[in-house]
Tab-separated table of C-alpha atoms in Angstrom:
chain	number	residue	atom	x	y	z
A	1	UNK	CA	106.061	96.431	99.900
A	2	UNK	CA	102.745	94.183	100.257
A	3	UNK	CA	100.090	95.266	98.772
A	4	UNK	CA	97.120	97.433	100.594
A	5	UNK	CA	97.296	100.523	102.375
A	6	UNK	CA	100.029	100.704	104.540
A	7	UNK	CA	98.984	100.316	108.834
A	8	UNK	CA	101.215	103.885	109.479
A	9	UNK	CA	101.627	106.667	107.185
A	10	UNK	CA	104.603	107.777	106.854
A	11	UNK	CA	105.607	111.721	105.454
A	12	UNK	CA	108.264	110.762	102.837
A	13	UNK	CA	110.161	113.347	101.224
A	14	UNK	CA	112.385	112.812	97.831
A	15	UNK	CA	115.079	115.207	96.705
A	16	UNK	CA	116.272	114.829	92.777
A	17	UNK	CA	118.633	117.002	90.832
A	18	UNK	CA	115.890	117.459	88.122
A	19	UNK	CA	112.666	116.316	87.058
A	20	UNK	CA	113.441	115.291	83.844
A	21	UNK	CA	112.177	112.256	81.638
A	22	UNK	CA	115.508	109.961	81.871
A	23	UNK	CA	115.568	106.751	83.845
A	24	UNK	CA	116.421	108.086	86.636
A	25	UNK	CA	113.357	110.242	87.103
A	26	UNK	CA	110.759	107.146	85.932
A	27	UNK	CA	112.291	105.508	88.911
A	28	UNK	CA	111.692	108.141	91.570
A	29	UNK	CA	108.453	108.646	90.241
A	30	UNK	CA	106.889	105.234	90.282
A	31	UNK	CA	108.491	105.525	93.592
A	32	UNK	CA	106.383	107.765	94.721
A	33	UNK	CA	103.457	106.734	92.961
A	34	UNK	CA	103.637	103.888	94.758
A	35	UNK	CA	104.483	105.160	98.197
A	36	UNK	CA	101.318	107.586	97.928
A	37	UNK	CA	98.485	104.452	96.693
A	38	UNK	CA	100.092	103.273	100.113
A	39	UNK	CA	98.617	106.145	102.215
A	40	UNK	CA	102.091	107.652	102.953
A	41	UNK	CA	102.460	111.220	102.130
A	42	UNK	CA	104.910	111.818	99.243
A	43	UNK	CA	106.728	115.483	98.414
A	44	UNK	CA	108.846	115.651	95.791
A	45	UNK	CA	111.780	118.518	96.581
A	46	UNK	CA	113.933	119.376	93.313
A	47	UNK	CA	116.009	122.296	91.695
A	48	UNK	CA	114.702	122.048	88.047
A	49	UNK	CA	111.083	120.976	87.311
A	50	UNK	CA	110.314	121.660	83.133
A	51	UNK	CA	106.531	120.911	83.307
A	52	UNK	CA	106.542	120.563	79.385
A	53	UNK	CA	109.218	118.273	79.815
A	54	UNK	CA	108.803	115.581	82.597
A	55	UNK	CA	105.896	112.576	83.090
A	56	UNK	CA	102.775	113.680	84.123
A	57	UNK	CA	102.826	111.839	87.231
A	58	UNK	CA	104.362	115.231	88.660
A	59	UNK	CA	101.672	117.905	87.180
A	60	UNK	CA	99.132	115.548	87.744
A	61	UNK	CA	98.501	116.517	91.615
A	62	UNK	CA	99.766	112.776	93.051
A	63	UNK	CA	101.996	114.806	95.500
A	64	UNK	CA	103.676	118.067	95.699
A	65	UNK	CA	106.533	118.942	93.868
A	66	UNK	CA	108.147	122.384	95.015
A	67	UNK	CA	111.212	123.563	93.234
A	68	UNK	CA	114.527	125.186	94.804
A	69	UNK	CA	117.277	126.741	93.444
A	70	UNK	CA	115.914	126.486	89.595
A	71	UNK	CA	118.465	129.765	89.126
A	72	UNK	CA	121.428	128.051	89.626
A	73	UNK	CA	123.413	127.701	86.473
A	74	UNK	CA	123.669	123.747	85.326
A	75	UNK	CA	126.994	124.852	83.960
A	76	UNK	CA	130.207	127.574	83.795
A	77	UNK	CA	130.580	127.977	79.922
A	78	UNK	CA	129.699	123.938	79.328
A	79	UNK	CA	131.742	122.927	82.686
A	80	UNK	CA	131.837	122.294	86.255
A	81	UNK	CA	128.484	120.371	85.164
A	82	UNK	CA	129.113	117.756	88.616
A	83	UNK	CA	130.124	121.751	90.619
A	84	UNK	CA	126.817	122.763	89.808
A	85	UNK	CA	124.607	120.181	90.053
A	86	UNK	CA	126.269	119.709	93.970
A	87	UNK	CA	125.361	123.556	94.584
A	88	UNK	CA	122.045	122.877	93.021
A	89	UNK	CA	121.142	120.411	95.672
A	90	UNK	CA	122.690	121.769	98.608
A	91	UNK	CA	120.430	125.046	98.242
A	92	UNK	CA	117.634	122.492	97.552
A	93	UNK	CA	118.481	120.239	100.699
A	94	UNK	CA	118.666	123.505	103.242
A	95	UNK	CA	115.578	124.937	101.926
A	96	UNK	CA	113.842	121.579	102.772
A	97	UNK	CA	115.938	122.062	106.196
A	98	UNK	CA	114.893	125.915	107.063
A	99	UNK	CA	111.239	126.293	105.740
A	100	UNK	CA	109.449	122.487	105.879
A	101	UNK	CA	108.915	120.317	108.739
A	102	UNK	CA	110.496	116.836	109.572
A	103	UNK	CA	109.886	113.991	107.838
A	104	UNK	CA	110.043	110.441	109.006
A	105	UNK	CA	112.210	109.107	105.305
A	106	UNK	CA	114.214	111.207	103.219
A	107	UNK	CA	115.203	109.573	99.382
A	108	UNK	CA	118.079	111.571	98.020
A	109	UNK	CA	118.518	110.367	94.688
A	110	UNK	CA	122.158	110.538	92.495
A	111	UNK	CA	123.740	112.972	94.556
A	112	UNK	CA	124.875	112.176	97.771
A	113	UNK	CA	126.505	115.533	99.142
A	114	UNK	CA	122.987	116.272	100.876
A	115	UNK	CA	122.805	113.471	103.230
A	116	UNK	CA	125.056	115.577	105.940
A	117	UNK	CA	122.522	118.234	105.825
A	118	UNK	CA	119.472	116.251	105.300
A	119	UNK	CA	120.929	114.021	108.496
A	120	UNK	CA	120.692	117.308	110.925
A	121	UNK	CA	116.588	117.032	110.302
A	122	UNK	CA	116.189	114.084	112.791
A	123	UNK	CA	114.248	112.104	113.488
A	124	UNK	CA	113.873	111.316	109.561
A	125	UNK	CA	115.920	107.948	108.125
A	126	UNK	CA	118.205	108.984	104.556
A	127	UNK	CA	118.145	106.377	102.396
A	128	UNK	CA	120.193	107.170	99.258
A	129	UNK	CA	119.381	105.855	96.115
A	130	UNK	CA	122.976	105.344	93.742
A	131	UNK	CA	122.386	104.324	90.234
A	132	UNK	CA	126.319	103.709	89.560
A	133	UNK	CA	129.017	106.084	91.245
A	134	UNK	CA	129.641	108.777	89.682
A	135	UNK	CA	133.324	109.237	90.221
A	136	UNK	CA	132.823	105.984	87.061
A	137	UNK	CA	130.430	108.529	85.285
A	138	UNK	CA	133.021	111.092	84.994
A	139	UNK	CA	136.444	111.224	82.986
A	140	UNK	CA	139.088	111.761	84.412
A	141	UNK	CA	141.609	112.043	81.324
A	142	UNK	CA	143.541	115.333	81.883
A	143	UNK	CA	145.438	116.081	84.793
A	144	UNK	CA	142.923	119.253	85.129
A	145	UNK	CA	140.297	116.788	85.479
A	146	UNK	CA	141.549	114.527	87.980
A	147	UNK	CA	142.737	117.435	90.017
A	148	UNK	CA	138.629	119.044	89.436
A	149	UNK	CA	137.709	114.969	90.275
A	150	UNK	CA	139.698	114.368	93.198
A	151	UNK	CA	137.198	116.778	95.797
A	152	UNK	CA	134.028	115.505	94.397
A	153	UNK	CA	135.337	111.545	94.143
A	154	UNK	CA	136.376	112.024	97.863
A	155	UNK	CA	133.017	113.500	99.064
A	156	UNK	CA	130.709	111.182	97.310
A	157	UNK	CA	132.192	107.698	98.978
A	158	UNK	CA	132.117	110.231	102.053
A	159	UNK	CA	128.586	111.673	102.210
A	160	UNK	CA	127.407	108.112	100.728
A	161	UNK	CA	128.601	106.131	103.495
A	162	UNK	CA	126.327	108.732	106.318
A	163	UNK	CA	122.909	107.711	104.497
A	164	UNK	CA	121.366	105.356	107.041
A	165	UNK	CA	120.371	102.858	103.930
A	166	UNK	CA	121.891	102.523	100.467
A	167	UNK	CA	120.063	101.282	97.502
A	168	UNK	CA	121.212	100.222	94.570
A	169	UNK	CA	119.682	99.150	91.236
A	170	UNK	CA	120.941	95.409	90.517
A	171	UNK	CA	123.825	92.677	91.980
A	172	UNK	CA	126.051	94.090	89.427
A	173	UNK	CA	126.002	98.160	90.760
A	174	UNK	CA	126.383	96.457	94.534
A	175	UNK	CA	129.275	94.801	93.075
A	176	UNK	CA	130.526	97.831	91.294
A	177	UNK	CA	129.901	99.830	94.640
A	178	UNK	CA	131.916	97.459	96.599
A	179	UNK	CA	134.396	97.622	94.175
A	180	UNK	CA	134.690	101.819	94.058
A	181	UNK	CA	134.033	102.554	97.532
A	182	UNK	CA	136.487	100.822	98.973
A	183	UNK	CA	137.027	102.602	102.143
A	184	UNK	CA	132.963	102.252	102.749
A	185	UNK	CA	133.315	98.368	101.951
A	186	UNK	CA	135.884	98.037	104.113
A	187	UNK	CA	133.762	99.405	107.050
A	188	UNK	CA	131.174	96.210	106.282
A	189	UNK	CA	128.942	98.820	104.426
A	190	UNK	CA	126.653	97.371	102.032
A	191	UNK	CA	123.886	98.359	99.507
A	192	UNK	CA	120.751	96.807	98.714
A	193	UNK	CA	118.980	95.975	96.186
A	194	UNK	CA	115.595	97.837	95.052
A	195	UNK	CA	115.345	97.023	90.892
A	196	UNK	CA	113.421	99.447	89.061
A	197	UNK	CA	109.710	99.258	88.899
A	198	UNK	CA	107.826	98.219	85.803
A	199	UNK	CA	104.340	98.674	85.036
A	200	UNK	CA	102.838	95.436	84.523
A	201	UNK	CA	99.717	97.611	83.317
A	202	UNK	CA	101.495	97.552	79.834
A	203	UNK	CA	101.003	94.035	79.221
A	204	UNK	CA	96.874	92.955	79.957
A	205	UNK	CA	96.365	93.351	76.737
A	206	UNK	CA	97.977	91.424	73.371
A	207	UNK	CA	99.957	94.330	71.080
A	208	UNK	CA	99.108	93.774	67.336
A	209	UNK	CA	103.063	94.006	66.402
A	210	UNK	CA	105.805	91.425	67.067
């Protein structure tokens, strides 16, 4: 996006599983700050946001952060993490659907299962940021794990393809996306590459260390 204020103000929502201090969260926060600096209205929705363990921008007032579903479990006896993440994000999506007015753009991060719900919030366009296919990060080592992942992996591919725009963080991830989601690739669904932002202000002054 070019420097300066936007010529048309957009109402943008971002839905994220957990606003912690990881790389995915850093990207989302940087995107929200940049969009807000260009005059857009940005609102982040999350299933969890620990104000004692988060990036400063999420509590500075630059944009509002609304949490739904923090009472829902992240796991069941340290298992079923993916299923719990799906349920938590679906809860957030339903809250957005029923309790908030329409948005121009909704950015879904990491968890694609919310996309069919968000598509009901017309006329919003849905952007999905895929850091890496979750099915490649999950373990498929035992029969029960494989059985557990079958519906989750299927839902991931189907719902990812429902986004109006899919973004990935590198050309490598784009090629991995094509090789992993072969049905989407066969349909001609290709993600665009949006590299994670870097705060160049930190390089203005020379450092005293090597």
